[in-house]
PDB file of C-alpha atoms in Angstrom:
ATOM      1  CA  MET A   1       0.000   0.000   0.000  1.00 51.00           C
ATOM      2  CA  PRO A   2       1.501   3.358  -0.955  1.00 53.00           C
ATOM      3  CA  ASP A   3       2.160   5.988   1.672  1.00 61.00           C
ATOM      4  CA  ASN A   4       0.044   8.617  -0.034  1.00 64.00           C
ATOM      5  CA  PRO A   5      -3.515   7.330  -0.714  1.00 65.00           C
ATOM      6  CA  GLY A   6      -4.153  10.112  -3.305  1.00 67.00           C
ATOM      7  CA  ILE A   7      -1.464   8.766  -5.667  1.00 68.00           C
ATOM      8  CA  ARG A   8      -2.386   5.756  -7.740  1.00 69.00           C
ATOM      9  CA  HIS A   9       0.019   3.538  -9.564  1.00 66.00           C
ATOM     10  CA  VAL A  10      -0.841   2.145 -12.947  1.00 69.00           C
ATOM     11  CA  LEU A  11       1.033  -0.937 -14.028  1.00 70.00           C
ATOM     12  CA  ARG A  12       1.800  -1.557 -17.640  1.00 72.00           C
ATOM     13  CA  ILE A  13      -0.072  -4.568 -19.088  1.00 70.00           C
ATOM     14  CA  PRO A  14       2.332  -7.286 -20.233  1.00 71.00           C
ATOM     15  CA  LEU A  15       2.298  -8.155 -23.922  1.00 68.00           C
ATOM     16  CA  TYR A  16       0.470 -11.367 -24.665  1.00 67.00           C
ATOM     17  CA  GLU A  17       0.441 -11.156 -28.443  1.00 67.00           C
ATOM     18  CA  PRO A  18       2.835 -13.369 -30.393  1.00 65.00           C
ATOM     19  CA  PRO A  19       5.661 -11.596 -32.184  1.00 65.00           C
ATOM     20  CA  VAL A  20       4.890 -10.391 -35.691  1.00 64.00           C
ATOM     21  CA  ARG A  21       6.623 -12.347 -38.423  1.00 63.00           C
ATOM     22  CA  HIS A  22       8.436 -10.400 -41.059  1.00 60.00           C
ATOM     23  CA  ASN A  23       6.929 -12.325 -43.935  1.00 59.00           C
ATOM     24  CA  CYS A  24       3.368 -11.282 -43.016  1.00 57.00           C
ATOM     25  CA  ASP A  25       3.801  -7.956 -44.784  1.00 58.00           C
ATOM     26  CA  ARG A  26       4.619  -9.550 -48.117  1.00 59.00           C
ATOM     27  CA  PRO A  27       1.725 -10.354 -50.428  1.00 58.00           C
ATOM     28  CA  ARG A  28       1.006 -14.014 -50.797  1.00 59.00           C
ATOM     29  CA  ARG A  29       1.786 -15.695 -54.014  1.00 60.00           C
ATOM     30  CA  TYR A  30      -0.755 -18.248 -54.924  1.00 56.00           C
ATOM     31  CA  ALA A  31       0.314 -21.184 -56.990  1.00 54.00           C
ATOM     32  CA  THR A  32      -1.271 -21.180 -60.374  1.00 54.00           C
ATOM     33  CA  ARG A  33      -2.032 -24.509 -61.895  1.00 56.00           C
ATOM     34  CA  ARG A  34      -1.398 -24.814 -65.549  1.00 57.00           C
ATOM     35  CA  ALA A  35      -3.711 -26.881 -67.642  1.00 56.00           C
ATOM     36  CA  THR A  36      -1.250 -29.302 -69.158  1.00 58.00           C
ATOM     37  CA  ALA A  37      -1.506 -32.911 -70.141  1.00 62.00           C
ATOM     38  CA  HIS A  38      -0.289 -35.389 -67.608  1.00 58.00           C
ATOM     39  CA  ASP A  39       3.168 -36.617 -68.490  1.00 62.00           C
ATOM     40  CA  GLY A  40       2.875 -39.891 -66.550  1.00 63.00           C
ATOM     41  CA  ARG A  41       5.780 -39.330 -64.151  1.00 68.00           C
ATOM     42  CA  SER A  42       3.655 -39.078 -61.033  1.00 66.00           C
ATOM     43  CA  PRO A  43       0.520 -41.059 -60.382  1.00 66.00           C
ATOM     44  CA  ARG A  44      -2.737 -39.200 -60.254  1.00 64.00           C
ATOM     45  CA  PRO A  45      -5.218 -40.179 -57.598  1.00 64.00           C
ATOM     46  CA  THR A  46      -8.020 -42.228 -58.994  1.00 67.00           C
ATOM     47  CA  ARG A  47     -11.434 -40.696 -58.750  1.00 71.00           C
ATOM     48  CA  THR A  48     -14.186 -42.809 -57.352  1.00 73.00           C
ATOM     49  CA  ALA A  49     -17.774 -42.440 -58.363  1.00 72.00           C
ATOM     50  CA  PRO A  50     -19.947 -40.760 -55.752  1.00 73.00           C
ATOM     51  CA  VAL A  51     -21.785 -43.215 -53.573  1.00 73.00           C
ATOM     52  CA  ALA A  52     -25.510 -43.063 -54.150  1.00 71.00           C
ATOM     53  CA  THR A  53     -27.390 -42.666 -50.906  1.00 71.00           C
ATOM     54  CA  PRO A  54     -30.557 -44.702 -50.681  1.00 73.00           C
ATOM     55  CA  LEU A  55     -33.660 -42.568 -50.895  1.00 72.00           C
ATOM     56  CA  ALA A  56     -35.804 -42.434 -47.813  1.00 71.00           C
ATOM     57  CA  PRO A  57     -39.304 -43.783 -48.282  1.00 79.00           C
ATOM     58  CA  THR A  58     -41.807 -41.070 -49.081  1.00 85.00           C
ATOM     59  CA  VAL A  59     -44.837 -40.327 -46.959  1.00 87.00           C
ATOM     60  CA  ASP A  60     -48.215 -41.108 -48.450  1.00 87.00           C
ATOM     61  CA  PRO A  61     -50.181 -37.822 -48.705  1.00 90.00           C
ATOM     62  CA  ALA A  62     -53.262 -39.672 -47.437  1.00 91.00           C
ATOM     63  CA  ALA A  63     -51.312 -40.579 -44.288  1.00 92.00           C
ATOM     64  CA  ALA A  64     -50.343 -36.943 -43.704  1.00 93.00           C
ATOM     65  CA  ALA A  65     -53.945 -35.791 -44.062  1.00 94.00           C
ATOM     66  CA  PHE A  66     -55.145 -38.596 -41.802  1.00 95.00           C
ATOM     67  CA  ALA A  67     -52.560 -37.807 -39.121  1.00 95.00           C
ATOM     68  CA  GLU A  68     -53.622 -34.185 -38.844  1.00 95.00           C
ATOM     69  CA  ARG A  69     -57.325 -35.053 -38.658  1.00 95.00           C
ATOM     70  CA  ALA A  70     -56.711 -37.881 -36.203  1.00 95.00           C
ATOM     71  CA  VAL A  71     -54.672 -35.781 -33.764  1.00 95.00           C
ATOM     72  CA  ARG A  72     -57.375 -33.102 -33.860  1.00 95.00           C
ATOM     73  CA  VAL A  73     -59.997 -35.733 -33.018  1.00 93.00           C
ATOM     74  CA  VAL A  74     -57.901 -37.068 -30.130  1.00 93.00           C
ATOM     75  CA  LEU A  75     -57.363 -33.586 -28.672  1.00 92.00           C
ATOM     76  CA  GLU A  76     -61.046 -32.719 -29.015  1.00 92.00           C
ATOM     77  CA  VAL A  77     -62.081 -35.972 -27.302  1.00 90.00           C
ATOM     78  CA  LEU A  78     -59.683 -35.266 -24.425  1.00 88.00           C
ATOM     79  CA  ASP A  79     -61.204 -31.767 -24.114  1.00 88.00           C
ATOM     80  CA  ARG A  80     -64.720 -33.300 -24.110  1.00 87.00           C
ATOM     81  CA  ARG A  81     -65.692 -31.511 -27.278  1.00 90.00           C
ATOM     82  CA  ARG A  82     -66.316 -34.866 -29.045  1.00 89.00           C
ATOM     83  CA  PRO A  83     -67.667 -38.195 -27.805  1.00 89.00           C
ATOM     84  CA  ASP A  84     -65.313 -41.093 -27.018  1.00 87.00           C
ATOM     85  CA  THR A  85     -66.790 -43.240 -29.770  1.00 87.00           C
ATOM     86  CA  GLN A  86     -65.073 -41.136 -32.435  1.00 89.00           C
ATOM     87  CA  LEU A  87     -61.691 -42.432 -31.269  1.00 89.00           C
ATOM     88  CA  GLU A  88     -62.491 -45.855 -32.735  1.00 88.00           C
ATOM     89  CA  ALA A  89     -62.057 -44.495 -36.262  1.00 90.00           C
ATOM     90  CA  VAL A  90     -58.545 -43.138 -35.676  1.00 92.00           C
ATOM     91  CA  LEU A  91     -56.929 -45.258 -32.923  1.00 91.00           C
ATOM     92  CA  ASP A  92     -55.763 -48.850 -32.774  1.00 89.00           C
ATOM     93  CA  PRO A  93     -58.200 -50.811 -30.546  1.00 86.00           C
ATOM     94  CA  VAL A  94     -55.548 -51.424 -27.863  1.00 86.00           C
ATOM     95  CA  LEU A  95     -54.677 -47.722 -27.773  1.00 86.00           C
ATOM     96  CA  HIS A  96     -58.355 -46.793 -27.787  1.00 80.00           C
ATOM     97  CA  ASP A  97     -58.989 -48.866 -24.658  1.00 80.00           C
ATOM     98  CA  ALA A  98     -56.080 -47.145 -22.887  1.00 78.00           C
ATOM     99  CA  LEU A  99     -56.977 -43.587 -23.948  1.00 74.00           C
ATOM    100  CA  ALA A 100     -60.783 -43.626 -23.685  1.00 62.00           C
ATOM    101  CA  PRO A 101     -61.028 -43.244 -19.868  1.00 62.00           C
ATOM    102  CA  THR A 102     -58.344 -40.530 -19.838  1.00 63.00           C
ATOM    103  CA  ARG A 103     -59.536 -36.949 -19.683  1.00 60.00           C
ATOM    104  CA  SER A 104     -57.852 -33.594 -19.534  1.00 56.00           C
ATOM    105  CA  ALA A 105     -56.338 -33.090 -16.081  1.00 53.00           C
ATOM    106  CA  HIS A 106     -57.059 -29.353 -15.924  1.00 60.00           C
ATOM    107  CA  PRO A 107     -60.242 -28.376 -17.737  1.00 61.00           C
ATOM    108  CA  ASP A 108     -59.658 -24.723 -16.823  1.00 67.00           C
ATOM    109  CA  ALA A 109     -56.296 -24.713 -18.668  1.00 74.00           C
ATOM    110  CA  GLY A 110     -58.081 -24.078 -21.968  1.00 83.00           C
ATOM    111  CA  SER A 111     -58.788 -26.022 -25.107  1.00 89.00           C
ATOM    112  CA  ALA A 112     -56.058 -27.779 -27.017  1.00 92.00           C
ATOM    113  CA  ILE A 113     -55.257 -26.208 -30.405  1.00 93.00           C
ATOM    114  CA  LEU A 114     -53.190 -28.208 -32.861  1.00 95.00           C
ATOM    115  CA  LEU A 115     -50.317 -26.190 -34.315  1.00 95.00           C
ATOM    116  CA  ARG A 116     -48.624 -28.637 -36.672  1.00 95.00           C
ATOM    117  CA  THR A 117     -48.132 -32.261 -37.491  1.00 95.00           C
ATOM    118  CA  ARG A 118     -45.331 -33.825 -39.498  1.00 95.00           C
ATOM    119  CA  LEU A 119     -44.703 -37.358 -40.691  1.00 95.00           C
ATOM    120  CA  ARG A 120     -41.482 -39.217 -41.424  1.00 94.00           C
ATOM    121  CA  ALA A 121     -41.830 -42.459 -43.335  1.00 93.00           C
ATOM    122  CA  VAL A 122     -40.449 -45.609 -41.739  1.00 92.00           C
ATOM    123  CA  ASP A 123     -41.514 -47.863 -44.586  1.00 90.00           C
ATOM    124  CA  ALA A 124     -44.356 -47.958 -47.100  1.00 87.00           C
ATOM    125  CA  ASP A 125     -46.943 -48.867 -44.446  1.00 91.00           C
ATOM    126  CA  THR A 126     -45.679 -47.013 -41.348  1.00 93.00           C
ATOM    127  CA  ALA A 127     -44.814 -43.397 -40.527  1.00 94.00           C
ATOM    128  CA  GLU A 128     -43.612 -41.579 -37.419  1.00 95.00           C
ATOM    129  CA  LEU A 129     -45.855 -38.720 -36.306  1.00 95.00           C
ATOM    130  CA  PHE A 130     -44.623 -35.631 -34.475  1.00 96.00           C
ATOM    131  CA  GLY A 131     -46.004 -32.176 -33.909  1.00 96.00           C
ATOM    132  CA  SER A 132     -47.087 -29.567 -31.402  1.00 96.00           C
ATOM    133  CA  TYR A 133     -50.237 -28.109 -29.896  1.00 96.00           C
ATOM    134  CA  THR A 134     -51.095 -25.379 -27.410  1.00 94.00           C
ATOM    135  CA  ARG A 135     -53.158 -25.511 -24.261  1.00 91.00           C
ATOM    136  CA  GLY A 136     -53.582 -22.107 -22.685  1.00 88.00           C
ATOM    137  CA  HIS A 137     -50.170 -20.417 -22.713  1.00 89.00           C
ATOM    138  CA  ARG A 138     -48.191 -23.653 -22.983  1.00 91.00           C
ATOM    139  CA  VAL A 139     -46.867 -25.298 -26.132  1.00 93.00           C
ATOM    140  CA  LEU A 140     -46.891 -29.082 -25.869  1.00 94.00           C
ATOM    141  CA  ALA A 141     -45.670 -31.942 -28.051  1.00 95.00           C
ATOM    142  CA  VAL A 142     -47.389 -34.852 -29.704  1.00 96.00           C
ATOM    143  CA  ALA A 143     -45.636 -37.930 -31.075  1.00 96.00           C
ATOM    144  CA  GLY A 144     -46.692 -41.322 -32.269  1.00 95.00           C
ATOM    145  CA  ARG A 145     -46.802 -43.847 -35.069  1.00 95.00           C
ATOM    146  CA  VAL A 146     -49.294 -44.201 -37.893  1.00 95.00           C
ATOM    147  CA  GLY A 147     -49.792 -47.575 -39.586  1.00 93.00           C
ATOM    148  CA  ARG A 148     -51.667 -48.673 -42.687  1.00 92.00           C
ATOM    149  CA  THR A 149     -54.556 -51.073 -42.070  1.00 91.00           C
ATOM    150  CA  ALA A 150     -57.213 -52.662 -44.197  1.00 90.00           C
ATOM    151  CA  PRO A 151     -60.109 -50.246 -44.698  1.00 88.00           C
ATOM    152  CA  THR A 152     -63.141 -51.080 -42.590  1.00 86.00           C
ATOM    153  CA  ARG A 153     -66.597 -49.612 -42.270  1.00 85.00           C
ATOM    154  CA  ARG A 154     -65.534 -47.823 -39.082  1.00 82.00           C
ATOM    155  CA  ALA A 155     -62.141 -46.637 -40.457  1.00 82.00           C
ATOM    156  CA  PRO A 156     -62.490 -46.296 -44.253  1.00 86.00           C
ATOM    157  CA  HIS A 157     -59.314 -44.247 -44.689  1.00 87.00           C
ATOM    158  CA  GLY A 158     -57.015 -47.255 -44.147  1.00 90.00           C
ATOM    159  CA  TRP A 159     -54.767 -45.671 -41.483  1.00 93.00           C
ATOM    160  CA  LEU A 160     -54.739 -45.907 -37.684  1.00 93.00           C
ATOM    161  CA  ILE A 161     -52.634 -44.342 -34.946  1.00 94.00           C
ATOM    162  CA  THR A 162     -50.844 -47.301 -33.377  1.00 93.00           C
ATOM    163  CA  SER A 163     -48.958 -45.427 -30.664  1.00 93.00           C
ATOM    164  CA  LEU A 164     -49.433 -41.940 -29.241  1.00 93.00           C
ATOM    165  CA  TRP A 165     -47.671 -39.699 -26.741  1.00 93.00           C
ATOM    166  CA  LEU A 166     -49.095 -36.353 -25.640  1.00 90.00           C
ATOM    167  CA  GLY A 167     -46.869 -34.142 -23.544  1.00 85.00           C
TER     168      GLY A 167
END
């Protein structure tokens, strides 16, 4: 501590930068490649053909339309805006039995509004479903799997939700 509190000492900051090289000021000379025929003295690398990536299976447009309608039906049933019997047309029977007694935990939280649904094809008969919906001020997720089934009188569209997660 200095004797006189009114006088302050400033220390010089040590240099932390690396020393400047002398060749940095010179302009760079880029090598120019001349278009000449190969004289055969040095081997050229062999070029391989690009590897074709397998195309991902495409999503059936009917499945995409079904998925959006089906998730809307499920959300409206959970909000008690539709009867439970309408779930039979969009859900696998095992999933229907598990979801039918479930109701919205907080009816005062507001109605569920579907924001978006997307599908990613697994194979020709199956697609992964993902999307989002709002309930009140919260944005929540939906995920599941859609599978092709034989059309029936109850589900004439030929698709059913085989697994579903609402969060």
